[in-house]
Short mmCIF file of C-alpha atoms in Angstrom, two decimals:
data_model
loop_
_atom_site.label_atom_id
_atom_site.label_comp_id
_atom_site.label_asym_id
_atom_site.label_seq_id
_atom_site.Cartn_x
_atom_site.Cartn_y
_atom_site.Cartn_z
CA MET A 1 -5.02 6.69 -3.76
CA THR A 2 -3.11 4.09 -1.79
CA LEU A 3 -2.22 4.05 1.89
CA HIS A 4 1.33 4.81 2.99
CA LEU A 5 2.88 1.83 4.76
CA PRO A 6 6.30 1.35 6.37
CA LEU A 7 8.56 -1.52 5.37
CA PRO A 8 9.44 -4.23 7.92
CA THR A 9 12.92 -5.47 8.79
CA PRO A 10 13.91 -9.11 9.43
CA SER A 11 16.50 -10.50 11.77
CA SER A 12 19.65 -12.13 10.41
CA LEU A 13 19.17 -15.66 9.09
CA SER A 14 21.87 -18.21 8.23
CA TYR A 15 20.35 -20.99 6.14
CA PRO A 16 23.42 -23.30 6.35
CA THR A 17 22.65 -23.59 10.08
CA TYR A 18 19.24 -25.10 9.33
CA LEU A 19 19.52 -26.62 5.85
CA SER A 20 21.98 -28.43 3.60
CA SER A 21 21.84 -29.56 -0.01
CA PRO A 22 23.83 -32.58 -1.20
CA THR A 23 23.06 -31.80 -4.87
CA HIS A 24 23.57 -28.00 -4.70
CA PRO A 25 25.83 -27.27 -1.70
CA SER A 26 26.05 -23.52 -2.42
CA LEU A 27 22.26 -22.95 -2.45
CA PRO A 28 21.74 -22.33 1.30
CA LEU A 29 24.71 -19.95 1.49
CA THR A 30 23.61 -18.05 -1.63
CA THR A 31 20.12 -17.63 -0.20
CA SER A 32 21.59 -16.33 3.06
CA THR A 33 23.66 -13.81 1.12
CA HIS A 34 20.58 -12.47 -0.68
CA HIS A 35 18.72 -12.32 2.64
CA SER A 36 21.56 -10.36 4.24
CA ILE A 37 21.59 -7.82 1.38
CA LEU A 38 17.83 -7.40 1.61
CA ARG A 39 18.00 -6.92 5.39
CA SER A 40 20.72 -4.29 5.07
CA HIS A 41 18.76 -2.27 2.53
CA LEU A 42 15.53 -2.52 4.54
CA LYS A 43 17.35 -1.15 7.59
CA THR A 44 18.74 1.67 5.44
CA HIS A 45 15.24 2.41 4.13
CA GLN A 46 13.94 2.87 7.68
CA LYS A 47 16.47 5.62 8.34
CA LEU A 48 15.55 7.66 5.26
CA THR A 49 13.06 10.50 5.34
CA ILE A 50 9.64 10.03 3.76
CA SER A 51 10.66 12.18 0.79
CA GLN A 52 13.81 10.07 0.23
CA GLN A 53 12.18 6.64 0.53
CA PRO A 54 10.46 6.47 -2.93
CA SER A 55 13.79 6.66 -4.78
CA HIS A 56 15.08 3.74 -2.66
CA LEU A 57 12.16 1.41 -3.45
CA PRO A 58 13.59 0.05 -6.77
CA GLN A 59 16.65 -1.19 -4.89
CA ILE A 60 14.54 -3.15 -2.42
CA HIS A 61 12.39 -4.51 -5.24
CA THR A 62 15.57 -5.76 -6.95
CA ASP A 63 16.76 -7.38 -3.70
CA LEU A 64 13.45 -9.21 -3.32
CA THR A 65 13.56 -10.31 -6.95
CA ASN A 66 17.00 -11.84 -6.33
CA TYR A 67 16.10 -13.39 -2.97
CA LEU A 68 12.73 -15.02 -3.67
CA PRO A 69 13.84 -17.51 -6.41
CA SER A 70 16.55 -18.90 -4.12
CA LEU A 71 14.09 -19.06 -1.22
CA PHE A 72 11.53 -20.94 -3.32
CA ALA A 73 14.29 -23.28 -4.50
CA LEU A 74 14.94 -24.24 -0.86
CA LYS A 75 11.21 -24.62 -0.23
CA ASN A 76 10.70 -26.81 -3.30
CA GLY A 77 13.75 -28.91 -2.40
CA LEU A 78 12.37 -29.54 1.09
CA GLU A 79 8.99 -30.55 -0.36
CA GLY A 80 10.51 -32.80 -3.05
CA ARG A 81 9.51 -30.64 -6.00
CA LYS A 82 11.57 -29.82 -9.04
CA VAL A 83 13.15 -26.40 -9.52
CA GLY A 84 12.43 -25.78 -13.17
CA GLU A 85 13.53 -29.03 -14.82
CA GLU A 86 16.17 -29.95 -12.24
CA GLU A 87 16.02 -32.03 -9.08
CA VAL A 88 17.20 -30.19 -5.97
CA ASP A 89 17.63 -32.13 -2.73
CA VAL A 90 17.49 -30.13 0.50
CA VAL A 91 18.00 -31.76 3.91
CA LEU A 92 16.53 -30.23 7.06
CA ARG A 93 19.05 -30.16 9.90
CA THR A 94 16.82 -28.30 12.35
CA GLU A 95 13.65 -26.26 12.01
CA VAL A 96 14.14 -22.82 10.47
CA VAL A 97 13.47 -19.98 12.93
CA ALA A 98 13.00 -16.51 11.41
CA GLU A 99 11.95 -13.15 12.79
CA TRP A 100 10.20 -10.34 10.92
CA GLY A 101 8.60 -7.04 11.82
CA SER A 102 4.91 -6.66 11.02
CA VAL A 103 3.47 -3.85 8.89
CA PHE A 104 -0.18 -4.49 9.71
CA ALA A 105 -0.07 -5.38 13.44
CA ASP A 106 -1.98 -3.11 15.79
CA SER A 107 0.01 -1.18 18.37
CA ARG A 108 -2.05 -2.66 21.22
CA VAL A 109 -1.27 -6.28 20.42
CA LEU A 110 0.66 -7.95 23.20
CA GLY A 111 2.86 -5.01 24.17
CA LEU A 112 3.68 -3.92 20.64
CA GLY A 113 4.61 -0.33 20.01
CA ARG A 114 3.72 1.89 17.04
CA MET A 115 3.03 0.07 13.74
CA GLY A 116 3.91 -3.36 15.09
CA ARG A 117 7.15 -2.36 16.79
CA ALA A 118 7.40 -4.55 19.88
CA LYS A 119 8.68 -3.21 23.17
CA GLY A 120 10.58 -6.46 23.58
CA LYS A 121 13.01 -7.67 20.93
CA ASP A 122 13.37 -5.37 17.92
CA GLY A 123 9.63 -5.24 17.27
CA ARG A 124 9.64 -8.58 15.43
CA PHE A 125 7.50 -11.69 15.44
CA GLN A 126 9.15 -15.09 15.53
CA GLY A 127 7.95 -17.94 13.34
CA ARG A 128 9.09 -21.49 12.62
CA GLY A 129 9.40 -23.12 9.23
CA ILE A 130 10.48 -21.86 5.84
CA ASP A 131 6.86 -21.05 4.94
CA PHE A 132 6.94 -18.23 7.51
CA GLU A 133 9.94 -16.67 5.76
CA VAL A 134 8.21 -17.05 2.37
CA CYS A 135 5.05 -15.41 3.72
CA MET A 136 6.82 -12.40 5.22
CA ALA A 137 9.12 -11.88 2.20
CA LEU A 138 6.17 -11.94 -0.20
CA SER A 139 4.18 -9.60 2.07
CA THR A 140 7.13 -7.21 1.92
CA LEU A 141 7.09 -7.46 -1.88
CA ALA A 142 3.38 -6.55 -1.88
CA VAL A 143 4.06 -3.47 0.26
CA VAL A 144 6.92 -2.39 -2.03
CA LEU A 145 4.70 -2.71 -5.12
CA ARG A 146 1.95 -0.76 -3.37
CA LEU A 147 4.36 2.05 -2.47
CA GLN A 148 5.65 2.20 -6.04
CA ALA A 149 2.05 2.52 -7.30
CA ARG A 150 1.48 5.27 -4.74
CA GLU A 151 4.46 7.23 -6.03
CA GLN A 152 3.16 7.05 -9.61
CA LEU A 153 -0.18 8.41 -8.44
CA ARG A 154 1.50 11.53 -7.03
CA VAL A 155 1.94 12.68 -10.62
CA VAL A 156 -1.69 11.89 -11.40
CA TYR A 157 -3.18 13.87 -8.54
CA GLY A 158 -0.74 16.72 -9.06
CA VAL A 159 1.00 18.95 -6.55
CA ALA A 160 -0.52 22.25 -5.48
CA GLY A 161 2.73 24.14 -6.09
CA ALA A 162 3.97 22.28 -9.15
CA ALA A 163 5.38 24.49 -11.88
CA VAL A 164 3.90 22.32 -14.64
CA VAL A 165 0.42 20.80 -14.60
CA PRO A 166 0.51 17.13 -15.70
CA THR A 167 -0.85 16.57 -19.18
CA ALA A 168 -3.50 14.03 -20.09
CA GLU A 169 -0.81 11.70 -21.48
CA GLU A 170 1.22 11.89 -18.26
CA ARG A 171 -1.87 11.20 -16.18
CA ALA A 172 -2.83 8.21 -18.34
CA LYS A 173 0.71 6.82 -18.12
CA GLY A 174 0.78 7.18 -14.34
CA ILE A 175 -2.64 5.56 -13.92
CA THR A 176 -1.73 2.64 -16.20
CA GLY A 177 1.53 2.01 -14.35
CA ALA A 178 -0.13 2.20 -10.92
CA THR A 179 -2.92 -0.15 -12.05
CA LYS A 180 -0.43 -2.79 -13.22
CA LEU A 181 1.40 -2.61 -9.89
CA LEU A 182 -1.80 -2.91 -7.86
CA LEU A 183 -2.87 -5.95 -9.89
CA GLN A 184 0.50 -7.51 -9.06
CA VAL A 185 -0.19 -6.75 -5.38
CA GLU A 186 -3.55 -8.51 -5.70
CA GLY A 187 -1.85 -11.55 -7.23
CA VAL A 188 0.72 -11.76 -4.41
CA HIS A 189 -2.01 -11.65 -1.76
CA ALA A 190 -4.00 -14.29 -3.67
CA PHE A 191 -0.94 -16.59 -3.73
CA LEU A 192 -0.31 -16.08 -0.01
CA ARG A 193 -3.93 -16.77 0.84
CA GLY A 194 -4.18 -19.94 -1.18
CA GLU A 195 -0.69 -21.46 -1.13
CA VAL A 196 1.17 -20.32 1.99
CA CYS A 197 -1.02 -19.26 4.91
CA GLY A 198 -2.71 -22.65 5.25
CA SER A 199 0.59 -24.33 6.16
CA LEU A 200 1.44 -21.78 8.88
CA ALA A 201 -1.15 -22.77 11.46
CA GLY A 202 1.33 -24.85 13.42
CA GLY A 203 4.24 -22.40 13.23
CA PHE A 204 3.23 -20.37 16.28
CA GLY A 205 3.10 -22.37 19.45
CA GLU A 206 3.06 -21.49 23.12
CA GLY A 207 5.80 -18.93 23.70
CA ASP A 208 7.07 -18.87 20.13
CA GLY A 209 6.55 -15.13 19.69
CA HIS A 210 7.63 -12.17 21.71
CA GLY A 211 4.22 -11.74 23.32
CA GLU A 212 1.92 -13.98 25.29
CA LYS A 213 0.91 -17.26 23.70
CA GLY A 214 3.19 -16.68 20.71
CA ALA A 215 1.69 -13.65 19.00
CA ARG A 216 1.05 -14.36 15.33
CA PRO A 217 1.55 -11.54 12.80
CA PRO A 218 -1.55 -10.68 10.75
CA GLU A 219 0.35 -11.32 7.49
CA THR A 220 0.27 -15.07 8.22
CA ARG A 221 -3.53 -15.31 8.37
CA ALA A 222 -5.49 -16.27 5.25
CA GLN A 223 -8.38 -13.97 6.18
CA VAL A 224 -6.10 -10.94 6.33
CA GLN A 225 -4.52 -11.82 2.98
CA GLY A 226 -8.00 -12.21 1.51
CA GLY A 227 -8.98 -8.77 2.77
CA LEU A 228 -5.81 -7.19 1.38
CA GLN A 229 -6.41 -8.97 -1.94
CA ALA A 230 -9.92 -7.50 -2.18
CA LEU A 231 -8.61 -4.06 -1.20
CA ALA A 232 -5.96 -4.12 -3.95
CA MET A 233 -8.59 -5.14 -6.53
CA ALA A 234 -10.83 -2.30 -5.33
CA GLU A 235 -8.03 0.24 -5.78
CA ALA A 236 -7.15 -1.09 -9.26
CA THR A 237 -10.81 -0.91 -10.34
CA LEU A 238 -11.15 2.64 -9.05
CA LEU A 239 -8.08 3.66 -11.06
CA ALA A 240 -9.77 2.35 -14.21
CA VAL A 241 -12.51 4.90 -13.54
CA LEU A 242 -10.02 7.66 -12.80
CA LYS A 243 -8.48 7.21 -16.23
CA ASP A 244 -11.75 8.36 -17.89
CA ASP A 245 -12.73 10.87 -15.19
CA PRO A 246 -11.76 14.46 -16.12
CA TYR A 247 -13.21 16.19 -13.05
CA PRO A 248 -10.44 15.44 -10.49
CA ALA A 249 -7.91 16.89 -12.94
CA VAL A 250 -10.01 20.05 -13.28
CA VAL A 251 -10.22 20.45 -9.50
CA SER A 252 -6.49 19.76 -9.12
CA GLN A 253 -5.70 22.33 -11.84
CA GLY A 254 -7.84 24.90 -10.07
CA ARG A 255 -5.86 24.43 -6.84
CA ASN A 256 -2.50 24.81 -8.56
CA ARG A 257 -1.00 28.20 -7.68
CA ASN A 258 1.16 28.30 -10.82
CA ASP A 259 -1.56 27.45 -13.32
CA LYS A 260 -2.18 30.26 -15.83
CA GLU A 261 -4.31 28.38 -18.34
CA TRP A 262 -7.52 29.77 -16.84
CA MET A 263 -6.55 33.19 -18.26
CA ILE A 264 -6.73 31.81 -21.80
CA LYS A 265 -9.59 29.33 -21.76
CA ALA A 266 -11.78 27.31 -19.45
CA PRO A 267 -10.74 23.70 -18.84
CA GLU A 268 -12.19 21.29 -21.36
CA ILE A 269 -14.37 18.57 -19.89
CA PRO A 270 -15.03 15.81 -22.43
CA LYS A 271 -18.10 13.63 -22.26
CA VAL A 272 -17.62 10.50 -20.21
CA ARG A 273 -19.22 7.06 -20.29
CA ALA A 274 -21.03 7.95 -17.11
CA HIS A 275 -23.18 4.85 -16.65
CA LEU A 276 -20.26 2.46 -17.26
CA CYS A 277 -18.04 4.40 -14.84
CA ALA A 278 -20.79 4.28 -12.22
CA ARG A 279 -21.06 0.49 -12.53
CA LEU A 280 -17.27 0.17 -12.14
CA CYS A 281 -17.41 2.34 -9.02
CA LEU A 282 -20.08 0.07 -7.56
CA ALA A 283 -17.83 -2.94 -8.24
CA THR A 284 -15.07 -1.09 -6.37
CA ALA A 285 -17.41 -0.54 -3.44
CA GLU A 286 -18.25 -4.26 -3.39
CA HIS A 287 -14.55 -5.22 -3.28
CA ALA A 288 -13.79 -2.63 -0.60
CA GLY A 289 -16.80 -3.74 1.46
CA ARG A 290 -15.59 -7.33 1.29
CA ALA A 291 -12.13 -6.22 2.37
CA GLU A 292 -13.53 -4.23 5.27
CA ALA A 293 -15.65 -7.16 6.44
CA MET A 294 -12.74 -9.64 6.34
CA LEU A 295 -10.33 -7.28 8.09
CA LYS A 296 -12.90 -6.38 10.74
CA ALA A 297 -13.57 -10.05 11.42
CA GLN A 298 -9.84 -10.56 11.99
CA ASN A 299 -9.87 -7.84 14.65
CA GLU A 300 -12.42 -9.83 16.63
CA ALA A 301 -9.77 -12.52 17.25
CA ALA A 302 -7.92 -12.60 20.55
CA TRP A 303 -4.44 -12.33 19.04
CA GLY A 304 -2.89 -10.70 16.00
CA LYS A 305 -5.19 -7.69 15.60
CA LEU A 306 -4.74 -5.37 12.65
CA ASN A 307 -3.82 -1.73 12.73
CA GLU A 308 -7.05 0.26 12.74
CA ASP A 309 -5.75 2.52 9.94
CA ILE A 310 -5.95 -0.41 7.49
CA VAL A 311 -9.58 -1.18 8.38
CA GLY A 312 -10.52 2.51 8.27
CA TYR A 313 -8.86 2.93 4.89
CA ALA A 314 -10.90 0.07 3.41
CA ALA A 315 -14.08 1.70 4.73
CA ASP A 316 -13.06 5.06 3.23
CA VAL A 317 -12.42 3.48 -0.17
CA LYS A 318 -15.92 1.98 -0.07
CA ARG A 319 -17.48 5.36 0.78
CA THR A 320 -15.50 7.12 -1.95
CA ALA A 321 -16.48 4.52 -4.56
CA ARG A 322 -20.20 4.72 -3.75
CA ALA A 323 -20.09 8.52 -3.76
CA ARG A 324 -18.30 8.52 -7.12
CA ALA A 325 -20.94 6.15 -8.52
CA CYS A 326 -23.63 8.60 -7.41
CA ARG A 327 -21.74 11.44 -9.09
CA PHE A 328 -21.56 9.56 -12.39
CA PHE A 329 -25.26 8.75 -12.25
CA GLY A 330 -25.84 12.46 -11.72
CA ILE A 331 -23.62 13.33 -14.68
CA ASP A 332 -25.61 10.91 -16.81
CA ASP A 333 -28.89 12.57 -15.81
CA GLU A 334 -27.48 16.08 -16.29
CA LEU A 335 -26.36 15.22 -19.82
CA GLY A 336 -29.93 14.03 -20.45
CA GLY A 337 -31.37 17.35 -19.25
CA ASP A 338 -32.68 16.13 -15.87
CA THR A 339 -30.80 18.64 -13.68
CA GLY A 340 -33.04 18.22 -10.64
CA LYS A 341 -32.38 14.49 -10.44
CA ALA A 342 -28.67 15.12 -11.02
CA ILE A 343 -28.56 17.44 -8.00
CA ALA A 344 -30.30 14.75 -5.94
CA TRP A 345 -27.58 12.28 -6.95
CA LEU A 346 -24.92 14.72 -5.77
CA ARG A 347 -26.64 15.12 -2.42
CA GLY A 348 -26.79 11.36 -2.13
CA ALA A 349 -23.06 11.28 -2.89
CA ARG A 350 -22.43 13.73 -0.04
CA ARG A 351 -24.39 11.45 2.28
CA GLU A 352 -22.29 8.45 1.16
CA LEU A 353 -19.14 10.42 2.03
CA GLY A 354 -20.53 11.12 5.50
CA LEU A 355 -21.15 14.81 4.77
CA LYS A 356 -24.30 16.85 5.26
CA ALA A 357 -26.49 16.84 2.16
CA GLY A 358 -28.45 19.79 0.80
CA GLU A 359 -30.48 21.64 3.42
CA GLU A 360 -29.15 19.37 6.19
CA GLY A 361 -25.91 21.36 6.36
CA GLU A 362 -24.88 23.62 9.22
CA LYS A 363 -26.28 27.11 9.48
CA GLY A 364 -25.01 30.37 10.91
CA TRP A 365 -21.65 30.44 12.67
CA ALA A 366 -21.37 26.63 12.55
CA LYS A 367 -21.45 26.75 8.74
CA GLY A 368 -18.70 29.38 8.64
CA TRP A 369 -16.52 27.46 11.09
CA GLY A 370 -17.04 24.29 9.07
CA LYS A 371 -15.77 26.01 5.92
CA ILE A 372 -12.70 27.31 7.77
CA LYS A 373 -11.90 23.86 9.17
CA LYS A 374 -12.43 22.26 5.77
CA GLY A 375 -10.06 24.77 4.19
CA PHE A 376 -7.37 23.96 6.74
CA ASP A 377 -7.79 20.22 6.15
CA GLU A 378 -7.50 20.63 2.38
CA LYS A 379 -4.35 22.77 2.68
CA ARG A 380 -2.82 20.21 5.04
CA GLU A 381 -3.52 17.40 2.56
CA ASP A 382 -2.03 19.48 -0.27
CA ARG A 383 1.16 20.02 1.73
CA LYS A 384 1.43 16.29 2.39
CA LEU A 385 1.05 15.60 -1.33
CA GLU A 386 3.61 18.25 -2.22
CA LYS A 387 6.21 16.98 0.26
CA GLY A 388 5.55 13.30 -0.44
CA GLY A 389 4.21 12.67 3.07
CA GLU A 390 1.48 10.36 4.30
CA TRP A 391 -1.21 11.64 1.93
CA GLY A 392 -4.20 9.65 0.74
CA ALA A 393 -5.05 8.04 4.08
CA ASP A 394 -8.72 8.98 3.60
CA GLY A 395 -9.12 6.80 0.50
CA GLY A 396 -9.82 9.82 -1.74
CA ARG A 397 -12.81 11.11 0.26
CA MET A 398 -11.56 14.70 0.38
CA GLU A 399 -10.76 14.77 -3.35
CA GLU A 400 -14.17 13.36 -4.23
CA GLY A 401 -15.83 15.88 -1.91
CA ARG A 402 -14.14 18.72 -3.80
CA VAL A 403 -15.45 17.45 -7.14
CA ILE A 404 -18.99 17.01 -5.80
CA GLU A 405 -18.95 20.49 -4.29
CA MET A 406 -17.83 22.01 -7.61
CA LEU A 407 -20.54 20.23 -9.60
CA GLU A 408 -23.29 20.90 -7.06
CA LYS A 409 -22.51 24.63 -7.01
CA LYS A 410 -22.59 24.74 -10.81
CA TRP A 411 -25.77 22.69 -11.25
CA VAL A 412 -27.73 24.41 -8.47
CA LYS A 413 -26.96 27.82 -9.99
CA MET A 414 -28.01 26.53 -13.42
CA ASN A 415 -31.20 25.00 -12.04
CA ASP A 416 -32.16 28.13 -10.11
CA THR A 417 -31.73 30.44 -13.11
CA ILE A 418 -32.69 28.37 -16.17
CA ASN A 419 -34.26 24.96 -15.61
CA THR A 420 -36.06 25.38 -12.25
CA GLN A 421 -36.66 21.64 -11.84
CA LEU A 422 -37.70 20.07 -8.57
CA VAL A 423 -35.01 18.14 -6.71
CA PRO A 424 -36.39 14.72 -5.67
CA PRO A 425 -35.31 12.94 -2.45
CA TYR A 426 -32.04 11.07 -2.83
CA GLU A 427 -32.93 8.14 -0.56
CA SER A 428 -34.93 6.34 -3.25
CA LEU A 429 -32.13 6.88 -5.76
CA LEU A 430 -29.53 5.32 -3.44
CA ALA A 431 -31.81 2.33 -2.80
CA GLY A 432 -32.20 1.62 -6.53
CA MET A 433 -28.54 1.57 -7.59
CA PRO A 434 -27.63 -1.44 -9.79
CA LEU A 435 -24.92 -4.01 -9.25
CA GLY A 436 -21.29 -3.36 -10.13
CA ARG A 437 -19.42 -4.45 -13.23
CA GLU A 438 -15.94 -6.00 -13.17
CA ILE A 439 -13.12 -4.87 -15.44
CA HIS A 440 -10.06 -6.70 -14.07
CA SER A 441 -9.49 -10.42 -13.59
CA SER A 442 -7.44 -11.90 -10.77
CA LYS A 443 -4.03 -13.35 -11.72
CA THR A 444 -2.23 -15.26 -8.97
CA TYR A 445 1.46 -14.59 -8.45
CA VAL A 446 3.75 -17.20 -10.05
CA PRO A 447 7.13 -17.66 -8.29
CA LEU A 448 10.18 -17.37 -10.51
CA ASP A 449 12.53 -20.34 -10.77
CA LEU A 450 16.29 -20.11 -10.67
CA GLY A 451 17.88 -20.30 -14.10
CA THR A 452 19.65 -23.44 -15.24
CA ASP A 453 23.00 -21.68 -15.37
CA ILE A 454 22.61 -20.44 -11.78
CA LEU A 455 21.70 -23.91 -10.54
CA GLU A 456 24.74 -25.35 -12.30
CA LYS A 457 27.00 -22.91 -10.44
CA MET A 458 25.44 -23.93 -7.12
CA ARG A 459 26.64 -27.51 -7.57
CA ALA A 460 30.08 -26.28 -6.54
CA PRO A 461 30.92 -26.30 -2.81
CA PRO A 462 30.47 -22.95 -1.01
CA ASP A 463 33.38 -20.57 -0.53
CA PRO A 464 34.73 -21.09 3.03
CA ASP A 465 35.67 -17.41 3.41
CA GLU A 466 32.18 -16.27 2.40
CA ALA A 467 30.56 -18.75 4.76
CA ARG A 468 32.82 -17.63 7.62
CA ALA A 469 32.06 -13.96 6.93
CA LEU A 470 28.34 -14.64 6.88
CA MET A 471 28.49 -16.51 10.17
CA ASP A 472 30.55 -13.76 11.79
CA GLY A 473 28.17 -11.02 10.69
CA GLY A 474 25.00 -13.00 11.20
CA ALA A 475 24.56 -12.42 14.91
CA ASP A 476 21.32 -10.62 15.60
CA SER A 477 21.51 -7.18 17.12
CA SER A 478 18.92 -4.88 18.57
CA ASP A 479 20.56 -1.66 17.38
CA ASP A 480 18.64 -1.36 14.10
CA ASP A 481 18.18 2.38 14.57
CA VAL A 482 21.56 3.09 16.19
CA PRO A 483 24.65 4.00 14.14
CA ALA A 484 27.26 1.30 13.93
CA GLU A 485 30.09 3.51 15.22
CA ASN A 486 29.91 6.06 18.00
CA GLY A 487 32.42 8.82 17.44
CA LEU A 488 34.36 10.51 20.21
CA PRO A 489 32.26 13.28 21.84
CA GLY A 490 33.51 16.69 20.73
CA ALA A 491 35.70 15.26 17.96
CA PHE A 492 35.24 15.19 14.20
CA PRO A 493 32.76 12.60 12.80
CA ASN A 494 34.14 9.06 12.30
CA ARG A 495 37.14 9.82 14.53
CA PRO A 496 38.31 6.66 16.36
CA ALA A 497 37.54 6.50 20.07
CA SER A 498 40.16 7.43 22.64
CA GLY A 499 42.50 4.73 23.85
CA ALA A 500 43.82 3.46 20.51
CA ALA A 501 47.43 3.97 19.56
CA GLY A 502 48.12 7.53 18.43
CA THR A 503 44.53 8.72 18.98
CA GLU A 504 44.84 10.41 22.40
CA TYR A 505 42.58 13.43 22.67
CA TYR A 506 43.71 16.40 24.77
#
């Protein structure tokens, strides 16, 4: 599962005000046009409901794909680098000043509101230099890719009220697509950590930001990007395990109200490469633990603290991965006939999830109330998944708990009636778990260059009408969430206000 994140919005930015290009005069204006289109669609995305936002993500991804090559062309021209095989000269008139909202900023940072929305000026952080704009645009791309992977996983986990249960082929296709997107997210964060964040240390001076001492958004810090990189790798590794794990699909099928297959036959559970899957889960836990440590260390800083939901999500992914590793070790032992040891592994998995294990559980009325509360929580999570809401914030802990509960009930009944093996303590088993095994390699994001034909067109001078229109519409406004036109009270929508010729209202 991946965490639901909102998308930020930038302020308007006119590059011809800050930059000029003697070799490609149209480049700054073209980049401003792409930025304006991206800003407009990001503002539209904010006004959509959660169920409508996934269908709008491809549009924003296309806008970023069109904007970033032009932005990197300006950056390379300022630094004296070639764009592809062509020389592009860019002259700095005055330092670029950009403003972006922050996705990861904590609500308590320097008067910021919910999810980084500032109480001051449009909830945005101000930064100087073109590297700040590159950093925030690429961070937005990473969030878009993450949200697209999240939408593909909705099909994998299934919906409680879906008319058709996803087939094995549909699940494999969704997992493969989500894994590719998460690996792209990891590459973007790796590029930001190594290539961009180091040059941003001087872009936030005294009073540059909207808070005290020029608040710096977490996206601009290398440690935060490193933590997000490790978190994306952890999620991609865990999806590699999910592809060969049949038990979540069985549990999801059992919760589906429209499933009738149980009347014909029991769900088929193929044998899995349990030991290999367990090693991959341990590698996931190592990545998630590294992410949690780096993000927690960032929160110890005086300025630019992260939203606690991000840190908590990394910790939940680590718990889920370790619990899943314990479950696979138990499956391996159960296939070998050692049911008692397998049950001990499951109880250790419950402890890794933060649940009571074995005889440590509640008794009497507390046990009954705990089951009722758990049932309510599971139904609430199912409704979120069905409606496309903010599901998956627990890193898969609840889903893994359902699988462990199903297996423990089955194995305990089998052990009590047939095998009657002793269940050893799980503490020694947890202490002797091996190291993880990697399956994915890190591939850093490579910026796309503008094509030769596009660069040739930019040698022409900019269109004066387009430049004038961009300057007229480039003034920043603080009414991001307010409709552009206020209709006359009591009149039909979009009716002109009173006072214009022929529009008197009686």
